[in-house]
Structures are given as structure tokens and as C-alpha cells.
PDB file of C-alpha atoms and ligand atoms in Angstrom:
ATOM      1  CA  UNK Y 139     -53.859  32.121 123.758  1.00  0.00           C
ATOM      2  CA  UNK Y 140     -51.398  29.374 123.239  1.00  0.00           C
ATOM      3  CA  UNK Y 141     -47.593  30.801 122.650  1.00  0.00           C
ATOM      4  CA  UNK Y 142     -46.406  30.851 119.145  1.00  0.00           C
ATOM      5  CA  UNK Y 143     -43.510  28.888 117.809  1.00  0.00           C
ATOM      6  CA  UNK Y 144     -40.241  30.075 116.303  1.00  0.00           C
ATOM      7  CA  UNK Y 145     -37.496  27.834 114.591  1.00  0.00           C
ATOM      8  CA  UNK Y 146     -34.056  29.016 115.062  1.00  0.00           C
ATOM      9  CA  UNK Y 147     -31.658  27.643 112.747  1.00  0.00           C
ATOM     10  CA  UNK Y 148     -28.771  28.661 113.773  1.00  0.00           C
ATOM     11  CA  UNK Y 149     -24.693  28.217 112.446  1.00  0.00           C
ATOM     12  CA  UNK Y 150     -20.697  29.460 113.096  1.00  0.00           C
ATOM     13  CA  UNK Y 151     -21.626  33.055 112.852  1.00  0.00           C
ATOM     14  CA  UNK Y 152     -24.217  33.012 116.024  1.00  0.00           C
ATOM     15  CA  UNK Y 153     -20.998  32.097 117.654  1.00  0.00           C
ATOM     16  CA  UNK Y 154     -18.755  34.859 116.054  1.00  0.00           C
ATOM     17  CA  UNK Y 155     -18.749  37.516 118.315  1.00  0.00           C
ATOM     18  CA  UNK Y 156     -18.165  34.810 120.900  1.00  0.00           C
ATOM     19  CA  UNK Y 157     -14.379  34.715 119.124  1.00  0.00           C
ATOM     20  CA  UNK Y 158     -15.125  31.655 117.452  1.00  0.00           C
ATOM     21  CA  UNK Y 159     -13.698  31.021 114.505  1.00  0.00           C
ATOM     22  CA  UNK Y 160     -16.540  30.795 111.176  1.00  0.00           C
ATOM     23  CA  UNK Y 161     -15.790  27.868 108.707  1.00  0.00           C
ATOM     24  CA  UNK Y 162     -15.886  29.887 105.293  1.00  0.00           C
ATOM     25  CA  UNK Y 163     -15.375  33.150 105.867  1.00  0.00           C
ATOM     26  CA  UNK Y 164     -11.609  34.718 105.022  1.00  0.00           C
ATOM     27  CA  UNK Y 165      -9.166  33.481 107.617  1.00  0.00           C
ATOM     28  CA  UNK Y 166     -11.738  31.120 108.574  1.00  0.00           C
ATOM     29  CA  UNK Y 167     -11.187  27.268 110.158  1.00  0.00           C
ATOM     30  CA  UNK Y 168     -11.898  25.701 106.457  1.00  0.00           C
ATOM     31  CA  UNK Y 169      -8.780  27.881 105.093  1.00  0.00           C
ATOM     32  CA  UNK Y 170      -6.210  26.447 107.813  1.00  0.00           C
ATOM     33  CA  UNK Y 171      -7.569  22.900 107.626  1.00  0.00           C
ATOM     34  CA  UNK Y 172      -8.815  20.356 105.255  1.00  0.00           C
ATOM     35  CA  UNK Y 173     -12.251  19.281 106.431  1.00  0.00           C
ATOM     36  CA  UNK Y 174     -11.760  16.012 104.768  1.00  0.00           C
ATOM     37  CA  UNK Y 175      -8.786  15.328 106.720  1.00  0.00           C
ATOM     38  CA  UNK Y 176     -10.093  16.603 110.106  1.00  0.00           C
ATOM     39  CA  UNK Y 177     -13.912  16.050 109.760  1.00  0.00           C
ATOM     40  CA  UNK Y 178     -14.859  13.322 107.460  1.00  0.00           C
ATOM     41  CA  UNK Y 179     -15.441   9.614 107.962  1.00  0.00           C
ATOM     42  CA  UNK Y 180     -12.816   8.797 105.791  1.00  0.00           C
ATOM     43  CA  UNK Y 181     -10.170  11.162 107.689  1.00  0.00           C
ATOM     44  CA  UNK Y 182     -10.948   9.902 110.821  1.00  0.00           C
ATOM     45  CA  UNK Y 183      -9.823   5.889 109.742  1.00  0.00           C
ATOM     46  CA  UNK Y 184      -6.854   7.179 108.006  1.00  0.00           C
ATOM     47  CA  UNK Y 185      -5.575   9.599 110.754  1.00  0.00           C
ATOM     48  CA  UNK Y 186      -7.582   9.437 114.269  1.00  0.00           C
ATOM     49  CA  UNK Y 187      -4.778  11.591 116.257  1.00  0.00           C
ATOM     50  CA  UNK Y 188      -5.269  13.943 113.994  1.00  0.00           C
ATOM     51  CA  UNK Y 189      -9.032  14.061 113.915  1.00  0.00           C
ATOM     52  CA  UNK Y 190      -8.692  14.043 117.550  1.00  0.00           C
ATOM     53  CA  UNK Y 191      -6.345  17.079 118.002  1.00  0.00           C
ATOM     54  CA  UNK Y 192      -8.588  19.103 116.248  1.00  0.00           C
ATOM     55  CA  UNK Y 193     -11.244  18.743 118.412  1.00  0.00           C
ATOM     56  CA  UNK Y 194      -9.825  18.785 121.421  1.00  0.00           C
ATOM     57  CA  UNK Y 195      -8.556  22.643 119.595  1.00  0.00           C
ATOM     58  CA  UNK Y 196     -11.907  23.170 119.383  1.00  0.00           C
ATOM     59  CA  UNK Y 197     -12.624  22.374 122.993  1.00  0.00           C
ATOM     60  CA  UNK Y 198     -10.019  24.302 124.134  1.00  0.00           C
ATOM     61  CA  UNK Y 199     -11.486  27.412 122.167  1.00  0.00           C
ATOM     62  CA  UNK Y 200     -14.990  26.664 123.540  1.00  0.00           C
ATOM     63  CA  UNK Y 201     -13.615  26.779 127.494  1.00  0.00           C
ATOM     64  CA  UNK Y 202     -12.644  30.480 127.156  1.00  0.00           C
ATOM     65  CA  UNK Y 203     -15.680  31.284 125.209  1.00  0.00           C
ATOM     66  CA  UNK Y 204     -18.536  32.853 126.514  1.00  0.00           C
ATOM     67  CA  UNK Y 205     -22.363  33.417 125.134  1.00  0.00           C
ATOM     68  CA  UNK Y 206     -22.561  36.310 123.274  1.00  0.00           C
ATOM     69  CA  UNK Y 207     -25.992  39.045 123.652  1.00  0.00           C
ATOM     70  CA  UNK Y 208     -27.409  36.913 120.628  1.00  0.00           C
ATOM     71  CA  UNK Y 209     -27.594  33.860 121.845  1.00  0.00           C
ATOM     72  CA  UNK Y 210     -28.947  35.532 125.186  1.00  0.00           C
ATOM     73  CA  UNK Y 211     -31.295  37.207 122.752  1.00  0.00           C
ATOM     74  CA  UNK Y 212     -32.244  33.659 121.208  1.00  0.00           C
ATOM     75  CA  UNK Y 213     -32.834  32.341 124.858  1.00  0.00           C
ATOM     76  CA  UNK Y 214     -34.881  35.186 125.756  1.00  0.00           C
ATOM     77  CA  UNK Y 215     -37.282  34.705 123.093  1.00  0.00           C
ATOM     78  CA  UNK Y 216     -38.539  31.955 125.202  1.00  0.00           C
ATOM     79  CA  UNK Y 217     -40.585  34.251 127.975  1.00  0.00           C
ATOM     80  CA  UNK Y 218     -42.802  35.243 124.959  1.00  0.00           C
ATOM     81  CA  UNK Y 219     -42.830  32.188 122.186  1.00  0.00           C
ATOM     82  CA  UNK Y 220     -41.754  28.312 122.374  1.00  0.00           C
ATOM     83  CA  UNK Y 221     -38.198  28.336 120.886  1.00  0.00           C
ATOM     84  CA  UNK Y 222     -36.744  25.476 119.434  1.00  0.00           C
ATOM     85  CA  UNK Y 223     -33.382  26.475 118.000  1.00  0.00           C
ATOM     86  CA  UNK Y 224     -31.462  23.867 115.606  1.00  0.00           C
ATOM     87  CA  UNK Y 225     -28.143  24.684 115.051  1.00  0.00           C
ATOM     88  CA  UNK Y 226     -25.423  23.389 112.999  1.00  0.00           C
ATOM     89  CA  UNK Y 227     -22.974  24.639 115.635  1.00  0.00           C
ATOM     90  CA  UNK Y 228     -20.767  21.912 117.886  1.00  0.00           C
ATOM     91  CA  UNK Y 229     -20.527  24.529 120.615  1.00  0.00           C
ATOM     92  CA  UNK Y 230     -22.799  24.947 123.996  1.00  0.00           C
ATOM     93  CA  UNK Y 231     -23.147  28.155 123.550  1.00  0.00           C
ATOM     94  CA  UNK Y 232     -27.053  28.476 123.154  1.00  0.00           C
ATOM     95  CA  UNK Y 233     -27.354  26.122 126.190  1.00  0.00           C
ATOM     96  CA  UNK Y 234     -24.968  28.259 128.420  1.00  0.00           C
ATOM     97  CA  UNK Y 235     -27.021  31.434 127.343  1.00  0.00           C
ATOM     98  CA  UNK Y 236     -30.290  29.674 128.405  1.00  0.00           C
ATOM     99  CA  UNK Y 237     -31.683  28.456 125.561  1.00  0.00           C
ATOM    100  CA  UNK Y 238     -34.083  25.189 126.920  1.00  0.00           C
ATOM    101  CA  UNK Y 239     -34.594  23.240 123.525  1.00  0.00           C
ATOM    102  CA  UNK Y 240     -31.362  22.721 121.362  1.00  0.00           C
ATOM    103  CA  UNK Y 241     -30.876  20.091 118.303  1.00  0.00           C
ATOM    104  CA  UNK Y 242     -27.705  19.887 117.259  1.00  0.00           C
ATOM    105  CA  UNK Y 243     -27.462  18.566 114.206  1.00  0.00           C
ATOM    106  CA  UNK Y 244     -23.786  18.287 114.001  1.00  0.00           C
ATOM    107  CA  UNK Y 245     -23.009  16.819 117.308  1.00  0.00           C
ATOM    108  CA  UNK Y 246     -21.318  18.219 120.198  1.00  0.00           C
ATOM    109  CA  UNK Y 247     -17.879  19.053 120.893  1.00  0.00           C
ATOM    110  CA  UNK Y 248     -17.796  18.478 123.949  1.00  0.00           C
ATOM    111  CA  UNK Y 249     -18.729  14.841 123.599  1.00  0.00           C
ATOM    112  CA  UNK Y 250     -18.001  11.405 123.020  1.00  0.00           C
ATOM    113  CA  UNK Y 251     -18.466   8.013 121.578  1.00  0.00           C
ATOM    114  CA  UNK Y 252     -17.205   4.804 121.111  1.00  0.00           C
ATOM    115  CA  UNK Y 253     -16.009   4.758 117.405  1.00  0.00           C
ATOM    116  CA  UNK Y 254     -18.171   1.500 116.503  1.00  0.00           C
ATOM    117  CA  UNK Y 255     -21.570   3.355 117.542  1.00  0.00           C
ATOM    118  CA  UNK Y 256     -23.704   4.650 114.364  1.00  0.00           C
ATOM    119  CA  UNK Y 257     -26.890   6.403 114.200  1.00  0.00           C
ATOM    120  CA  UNK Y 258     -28.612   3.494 112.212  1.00  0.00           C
ATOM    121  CA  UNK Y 259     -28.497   1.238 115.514  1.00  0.00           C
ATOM    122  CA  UNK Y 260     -31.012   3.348 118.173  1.00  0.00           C
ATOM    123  CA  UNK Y 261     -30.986   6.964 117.219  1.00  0.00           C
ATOM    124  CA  UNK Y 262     -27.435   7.742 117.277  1.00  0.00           C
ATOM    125  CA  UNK Y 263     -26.468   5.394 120.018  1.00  0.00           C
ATOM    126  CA  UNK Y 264     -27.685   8.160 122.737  1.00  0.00           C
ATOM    127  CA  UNK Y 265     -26.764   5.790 125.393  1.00  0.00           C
ATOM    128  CA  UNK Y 266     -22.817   5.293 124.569  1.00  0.00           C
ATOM    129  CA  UNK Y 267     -22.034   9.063 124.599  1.00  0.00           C
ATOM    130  CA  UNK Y 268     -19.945  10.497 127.345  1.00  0.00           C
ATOM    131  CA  UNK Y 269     -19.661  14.271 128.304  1.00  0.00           C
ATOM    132  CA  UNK Y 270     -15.795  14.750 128.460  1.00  0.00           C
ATOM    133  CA  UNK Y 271     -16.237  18.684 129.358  1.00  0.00           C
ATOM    134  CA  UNK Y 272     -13.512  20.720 127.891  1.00  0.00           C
ATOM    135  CA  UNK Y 273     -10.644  17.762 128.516  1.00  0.00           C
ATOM    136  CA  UNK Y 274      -8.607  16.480 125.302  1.00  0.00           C
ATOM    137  CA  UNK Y 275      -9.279  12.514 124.090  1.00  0.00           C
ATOM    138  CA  UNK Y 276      -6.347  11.080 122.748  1.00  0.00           C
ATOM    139  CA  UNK Y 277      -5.440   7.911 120.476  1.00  0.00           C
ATOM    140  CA  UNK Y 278      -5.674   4.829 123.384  1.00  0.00           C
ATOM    141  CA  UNK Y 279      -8.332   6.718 125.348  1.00  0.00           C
ATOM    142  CA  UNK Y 280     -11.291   3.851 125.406  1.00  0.00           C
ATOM    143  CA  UNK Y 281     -14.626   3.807 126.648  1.00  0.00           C
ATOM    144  CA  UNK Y 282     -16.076   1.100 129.323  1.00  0.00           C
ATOM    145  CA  UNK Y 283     -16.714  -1.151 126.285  1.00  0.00           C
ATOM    146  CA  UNK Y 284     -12.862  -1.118 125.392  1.00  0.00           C
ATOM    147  CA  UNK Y 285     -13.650   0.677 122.310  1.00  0.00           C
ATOM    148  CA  UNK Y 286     -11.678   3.726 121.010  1.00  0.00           C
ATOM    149  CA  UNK Y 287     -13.155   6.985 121.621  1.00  0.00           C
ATOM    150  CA  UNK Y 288     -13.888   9.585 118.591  1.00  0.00           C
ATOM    151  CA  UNK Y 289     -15.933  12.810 118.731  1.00  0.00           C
ATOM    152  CA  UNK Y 290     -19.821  12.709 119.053  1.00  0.00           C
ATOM    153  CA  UNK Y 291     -19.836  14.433 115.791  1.00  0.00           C
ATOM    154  CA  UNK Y 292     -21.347  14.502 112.330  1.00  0.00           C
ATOM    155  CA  UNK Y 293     -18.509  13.877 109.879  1.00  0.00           C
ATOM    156  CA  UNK Y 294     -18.861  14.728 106.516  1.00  0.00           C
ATOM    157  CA  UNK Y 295     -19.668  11.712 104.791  1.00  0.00           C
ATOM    158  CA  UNK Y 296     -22.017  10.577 107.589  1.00  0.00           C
ATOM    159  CA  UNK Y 297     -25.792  10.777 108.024  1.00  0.00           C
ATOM    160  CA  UNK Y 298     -27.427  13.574 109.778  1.00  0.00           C
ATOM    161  CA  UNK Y 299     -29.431  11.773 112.574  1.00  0.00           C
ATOM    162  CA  UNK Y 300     -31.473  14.521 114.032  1.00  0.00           C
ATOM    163  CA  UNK Y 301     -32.515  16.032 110.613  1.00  0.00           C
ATOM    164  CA  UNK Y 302     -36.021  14.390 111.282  1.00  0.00           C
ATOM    165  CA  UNK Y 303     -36.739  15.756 114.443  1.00  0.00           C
ATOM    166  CA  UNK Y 304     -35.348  19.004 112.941  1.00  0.00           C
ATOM    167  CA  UNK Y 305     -38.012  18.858 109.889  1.00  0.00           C
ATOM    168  CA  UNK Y 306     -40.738  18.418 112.129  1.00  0.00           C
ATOM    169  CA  UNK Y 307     -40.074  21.727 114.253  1.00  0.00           C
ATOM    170  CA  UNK Y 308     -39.530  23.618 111.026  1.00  0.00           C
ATOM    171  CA  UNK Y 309     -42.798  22.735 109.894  1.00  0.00           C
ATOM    172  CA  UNK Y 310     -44.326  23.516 112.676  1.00  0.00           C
ATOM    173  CA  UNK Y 311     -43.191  27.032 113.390  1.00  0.00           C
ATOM    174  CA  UNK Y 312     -44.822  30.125 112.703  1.00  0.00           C
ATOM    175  CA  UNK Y 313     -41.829  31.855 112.441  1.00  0.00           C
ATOM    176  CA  UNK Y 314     -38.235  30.917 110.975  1.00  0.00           C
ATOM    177  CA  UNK Y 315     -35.405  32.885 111.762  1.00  0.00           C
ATOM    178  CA  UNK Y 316     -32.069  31.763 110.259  1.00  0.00           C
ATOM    179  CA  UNK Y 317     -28.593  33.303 111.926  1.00  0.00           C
ATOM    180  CA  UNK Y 318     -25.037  33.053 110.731  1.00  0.00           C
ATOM    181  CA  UNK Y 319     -24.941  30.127 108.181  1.00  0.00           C
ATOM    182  CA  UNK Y 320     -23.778  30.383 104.841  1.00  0.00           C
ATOM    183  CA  UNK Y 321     -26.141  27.692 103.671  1.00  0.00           C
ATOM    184  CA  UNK Y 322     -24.083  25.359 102.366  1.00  0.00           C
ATOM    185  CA  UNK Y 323     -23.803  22.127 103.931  1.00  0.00           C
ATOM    186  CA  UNK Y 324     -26.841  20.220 103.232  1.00  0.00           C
ATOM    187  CA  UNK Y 325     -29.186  18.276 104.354  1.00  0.00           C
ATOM    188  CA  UNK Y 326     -29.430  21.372 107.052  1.00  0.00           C
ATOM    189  CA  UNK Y 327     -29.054  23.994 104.474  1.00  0.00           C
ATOM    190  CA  UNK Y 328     -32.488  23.125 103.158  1.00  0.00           C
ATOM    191  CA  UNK Y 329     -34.235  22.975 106.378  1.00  0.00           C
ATOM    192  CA  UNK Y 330     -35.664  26.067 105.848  1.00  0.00           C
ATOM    193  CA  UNK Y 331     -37.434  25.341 102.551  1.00  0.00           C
ATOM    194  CA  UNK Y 332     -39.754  22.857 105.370  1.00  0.00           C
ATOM    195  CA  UNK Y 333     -41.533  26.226 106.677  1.00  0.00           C
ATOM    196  CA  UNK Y 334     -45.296  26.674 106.473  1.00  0.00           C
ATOM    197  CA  UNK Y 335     -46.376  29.095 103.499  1.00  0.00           C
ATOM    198  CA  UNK Y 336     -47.426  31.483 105.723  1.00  0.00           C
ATOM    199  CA  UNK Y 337     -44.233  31.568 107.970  1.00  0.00           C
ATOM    200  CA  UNK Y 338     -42.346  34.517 107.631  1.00  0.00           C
ATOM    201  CA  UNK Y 339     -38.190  33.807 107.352  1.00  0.00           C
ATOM    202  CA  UNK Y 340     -35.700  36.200 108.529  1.00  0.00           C
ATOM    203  CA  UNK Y 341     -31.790  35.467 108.073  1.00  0.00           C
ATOM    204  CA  UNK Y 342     -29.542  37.524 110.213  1.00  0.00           C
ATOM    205  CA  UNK Y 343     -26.020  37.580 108.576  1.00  0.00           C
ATOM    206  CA  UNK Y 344     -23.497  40.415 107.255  1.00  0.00           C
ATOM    207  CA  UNK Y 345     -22.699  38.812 104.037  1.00  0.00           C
ATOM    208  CA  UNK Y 346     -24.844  38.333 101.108  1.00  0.00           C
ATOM    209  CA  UNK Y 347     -27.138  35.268 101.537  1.00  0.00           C
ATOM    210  CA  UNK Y 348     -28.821  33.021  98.877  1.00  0.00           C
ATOM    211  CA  UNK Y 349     -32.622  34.121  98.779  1.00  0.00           C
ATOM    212  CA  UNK Y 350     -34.314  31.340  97.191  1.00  0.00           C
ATOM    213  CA  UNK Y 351     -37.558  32.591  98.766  1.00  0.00           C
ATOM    214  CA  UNK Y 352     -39.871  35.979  98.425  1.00  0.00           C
ATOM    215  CA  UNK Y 353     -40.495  35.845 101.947  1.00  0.00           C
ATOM    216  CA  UNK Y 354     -37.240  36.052 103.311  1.00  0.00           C
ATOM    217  CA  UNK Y 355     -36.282  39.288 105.400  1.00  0.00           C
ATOM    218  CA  UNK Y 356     -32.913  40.179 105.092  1.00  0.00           C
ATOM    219  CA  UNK Y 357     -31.542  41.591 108.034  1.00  0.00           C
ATOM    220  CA  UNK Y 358     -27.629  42.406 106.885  1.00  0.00           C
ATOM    221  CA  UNK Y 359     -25.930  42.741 110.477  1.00  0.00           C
ATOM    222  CA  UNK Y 360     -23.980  41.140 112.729  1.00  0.00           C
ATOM    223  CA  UNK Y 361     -25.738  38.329 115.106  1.00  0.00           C
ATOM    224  CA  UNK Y 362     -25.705  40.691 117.957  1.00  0.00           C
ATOM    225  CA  UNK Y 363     -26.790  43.922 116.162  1.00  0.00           C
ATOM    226  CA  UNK Y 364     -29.067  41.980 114.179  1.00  0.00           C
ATOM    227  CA  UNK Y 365     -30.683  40.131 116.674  1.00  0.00           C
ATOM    228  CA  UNK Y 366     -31.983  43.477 118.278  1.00  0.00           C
ATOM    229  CA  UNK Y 367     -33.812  44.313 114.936  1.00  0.00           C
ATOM    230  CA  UNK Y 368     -35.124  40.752 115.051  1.00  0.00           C
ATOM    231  CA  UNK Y 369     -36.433  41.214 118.744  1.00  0.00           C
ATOM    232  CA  UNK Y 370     -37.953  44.921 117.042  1.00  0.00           C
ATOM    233  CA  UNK Y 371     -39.975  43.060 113.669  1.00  0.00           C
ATOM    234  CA  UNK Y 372     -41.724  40.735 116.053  1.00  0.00           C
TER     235      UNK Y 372
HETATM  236  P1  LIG B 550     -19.907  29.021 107.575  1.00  0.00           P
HETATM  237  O1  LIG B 550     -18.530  29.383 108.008  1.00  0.00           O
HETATM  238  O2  LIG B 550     -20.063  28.262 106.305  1.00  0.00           O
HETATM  239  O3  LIG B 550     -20.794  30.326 107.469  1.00  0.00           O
HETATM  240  C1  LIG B 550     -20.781  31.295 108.465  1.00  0.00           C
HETATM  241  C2  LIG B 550     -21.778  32.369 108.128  1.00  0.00           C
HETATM  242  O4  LIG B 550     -21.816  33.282 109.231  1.00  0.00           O
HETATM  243  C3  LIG B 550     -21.454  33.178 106.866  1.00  0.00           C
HETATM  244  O5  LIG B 550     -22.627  33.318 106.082  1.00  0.00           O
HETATM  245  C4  LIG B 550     -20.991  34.534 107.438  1.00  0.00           C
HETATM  246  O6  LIG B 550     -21.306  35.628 106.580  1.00  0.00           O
HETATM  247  C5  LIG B 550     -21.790  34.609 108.734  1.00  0.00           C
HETATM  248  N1  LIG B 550     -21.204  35.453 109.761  1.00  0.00           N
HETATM  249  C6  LIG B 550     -19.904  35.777 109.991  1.00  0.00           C
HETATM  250  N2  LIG B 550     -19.783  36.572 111.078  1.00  0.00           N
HETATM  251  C7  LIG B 550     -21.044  36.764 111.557  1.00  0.00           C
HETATM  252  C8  LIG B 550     -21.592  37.480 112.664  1.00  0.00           C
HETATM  253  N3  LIG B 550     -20.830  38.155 113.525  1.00  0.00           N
HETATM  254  N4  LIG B 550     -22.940  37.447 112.835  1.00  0.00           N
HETATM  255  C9  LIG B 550     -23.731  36.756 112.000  1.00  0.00           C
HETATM  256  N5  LIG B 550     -23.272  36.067 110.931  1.00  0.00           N
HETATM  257  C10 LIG B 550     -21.951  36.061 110.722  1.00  0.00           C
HETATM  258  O7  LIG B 550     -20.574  28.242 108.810  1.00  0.00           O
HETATM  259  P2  LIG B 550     -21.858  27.287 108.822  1.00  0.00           P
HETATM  260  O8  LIG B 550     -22.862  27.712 107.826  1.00  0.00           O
HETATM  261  O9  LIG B 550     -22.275  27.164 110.234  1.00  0.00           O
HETATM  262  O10 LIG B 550     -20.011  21.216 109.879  1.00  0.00           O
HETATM  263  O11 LIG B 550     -21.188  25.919 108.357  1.00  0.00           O
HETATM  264  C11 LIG B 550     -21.981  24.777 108.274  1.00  0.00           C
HETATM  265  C12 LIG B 550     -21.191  23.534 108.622  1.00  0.00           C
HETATM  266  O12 LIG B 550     -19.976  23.496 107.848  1.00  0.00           O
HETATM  267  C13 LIG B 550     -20.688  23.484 110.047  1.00  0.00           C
HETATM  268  O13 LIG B 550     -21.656  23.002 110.945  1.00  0.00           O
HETATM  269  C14 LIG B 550     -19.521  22.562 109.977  1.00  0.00           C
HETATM  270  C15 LIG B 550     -18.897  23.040 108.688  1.00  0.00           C
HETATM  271  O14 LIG B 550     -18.202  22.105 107.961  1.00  0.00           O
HETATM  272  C16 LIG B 550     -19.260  20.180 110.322  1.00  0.00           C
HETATM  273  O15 LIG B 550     -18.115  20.304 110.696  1.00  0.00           O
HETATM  274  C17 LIG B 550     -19.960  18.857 110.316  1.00  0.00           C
END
């Protein structure tokens, strides 16, 4: 019998126990920074050092962090269904657990771009990004092309490139399972409204969640805790 599928959409609070900050919660990045000024289109043109010293912050967080037992949980998954998980996270977490098949919808932290590249051209301009590891990128720092560097990120204000390929493995799962994401940035807060009918959806998360859907499971715990009831339901 041919393995089933499960879509994991996954967002800052998969990467919580990890010691990474959330975006929303209390205390959380979104409360010590303006987005708009740190990780929108607009903020980028008007201030690119500063756009650029809060990612290489983030960076810098994500080279002492380490995969946490629920994104090892995610990756195990993989022995028994096909996995693909779609995450909302900049991180490498999910990779570094073992996790085969990651979309990141928001880009990657710990890459780069020349800052005339857009999505619109071919696909996100795959071919100019540059893995700069865990090193800063300051104002001056060009690529081959002469062209100033600037995160291989989705600023707000931009479009989400990969939210096609996303839709596609959400409507093909048999399962959805949704951890850590408070829902609200769209387009990949709707994702999971793309499920089959007959897909079940579980959301791991502490907090209350929107349930928009009779079919969701709650499961009200931690990523780590949570995932081990996940692992349980199956
Ligand atoms: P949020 O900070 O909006 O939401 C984090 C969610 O994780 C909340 O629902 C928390 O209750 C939950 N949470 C906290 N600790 C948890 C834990 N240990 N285990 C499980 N869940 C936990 O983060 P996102 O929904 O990921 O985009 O934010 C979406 C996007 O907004 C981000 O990708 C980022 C941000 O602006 C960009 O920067 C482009």
C-alpha cells in the first residue's frame, strides 16, 4: 500500500522550545521591533542597515539553536508517511532535524539575494541566491553582479512565491497538522482551508486558536508535548 501523505504547516512556535523568540506572543520579536521597519518592502528602501542588522540578529540566534524533539518528531514521521512540511519559519531547523521536504514560504535566514531579483522573473530568482551560513551582510556587501545584497526573505508587502506549490501539497494530503502559528499572516494563514473534506486537521499550540473548521483537533500543548499526542492519534 502506497504511504499516506501529511501536510505540516508549521510557524515560530515549532521553533520555541528551540529558544527562539515567537513574533506575537508577550515579550515576543513583534513587541521589540516594528515589522514595517525591519521586514517590509518599504523598510528595507528607507533603511537597509537596519533591515540588515536584524537579520543578521536573527542569524546569530539561529547558530546557537538547536532542533528541538518536535521537529525530530516532524522528521520522523517520514519512516511511516510522505511528509511535506511548509513552514512560515526563516529558520533551518526542520532541515537540521531531518526533515527531507521543506517549503519555506517566508524565505530563509540564512540566505541571500541581490536586491533587484523578484519572484515575478523565474520563480523567485532561485539562481541568484547565496547561502551566507550564519555570517552578518552588511550595507556595501554586493553579489557577483555588483548588486547590493538583502535577505532571501518574504517582506511584508511582497508576494508569497511558493504559496502555489504550497496549495498543491495541502490538497493533496490526507492529513493536515498545523503547529505553532497564530494564523495571522495571510496568504499562509489560509492554507489550511485547501485540505480535502475528508482530511482530518490537528493544530498543536498552547494558546487558544481560531477554529474556523468542525474538523479541527485541538491539541492545547506545547510543540514538544504536543507532538507526542500527535504521534499517539495517528
Ligand atoms: P506568531 O508569533 O504569530 O505565533 C506563534 C504561535 O505559536 C502562537 O499561536 C503561540 O501560541 C504559539 N506557541 C508559542 N509557544 C509555543 C510552543 N512552545 N509550542 C507550540 N506553539 C507555541 O508566529 P507565526 O504564526 O509563525 O513573517 O507568524 C507568522 C509570520 O509573522 C512569520 O512567518 C513572520 C511574522 O511576521 C515574516 O516575517 C515574513
Amino acid at each position: 500500500m502506497s504511504k499516506k501523505r501529511i501536510a505540516v504547516l508549521t510557524g515560530a512556535g515549532v521553533s520555541a522550545e528551540s529558544g527562539l523568540g515567537t513574533y506575537r506572543d508577550n515579550g515576543g520579536l513583534w513587541d521589540n521591533y516594528d515589522p514595517m521597519e525591519v521586514a517590509s518592502i518599504e523598510g528595507w528602501y528607507r533603511n537597509r542597515s537596519k533591515v540588515l542588522d536584524f537579520y543578521n540578529m536573527q542569524r546569530e540566534h539561529l547558530r546557537n539553536a538547536r532542533p528541538n524533539d518536535a521537529h525530530r518528531a516532524i522528521a520522523a514521521l517520514e519512516k511511516d508517511y510522505i511528509v511535506d512540511v511548509i513552514t512560515q519559519n526563516v529558520d533551518n531547523l526542520h532541515e537540521r532535524a531531518g526533515s527531507t521536504h521543506v517549503v519555506h514560504l517566508h524565505g530563509e535566514a540564512t540566505k541571500v539575494r541581490p536586491e533587484n531579483t523578484f519572484n515575478d522573473e523565474d520563480g523567485y530568482s532561485e539562481k541568484a541566491v547565496f547561502d551566507v551560513g550564519y555570517d552578518a551582510v552588511h550595507l556595501g556587501d554586493k553579489a557577483p553582479n555588483g548588486v547590493q545584497l538583502r535577505p532571501h526573505i518574504v517582506f511584508f508587502g511582497e508576494a508569497v512565491p511558493k504559496m502555489e506549490e504550497a496549495i498543491n501539497l495541502v490538497s493533496r494530503a490526507d492529513i493536515v497538522l498545523i503547529v505553532g502559528t497564530s494564523l495571522s499572516v495571510y496568504p499562509a494563514a489560509g492554507l489550511y482551508r485547501y485540505a480535502r473534506q475528508e482530511a482530518p486537521i490537528y493544530i498543536i499550540d498552547p494558546a487558544e486558536v481560531p477554529l474556523f473548521d468542525s474538523r479541527i483537533v485541538h491539541i492545547r500543548k506545547v510543540a514538544t508535548e504536543g507532538m507526542k499526542d500527535f504521534a499517539g492519534m495517528l
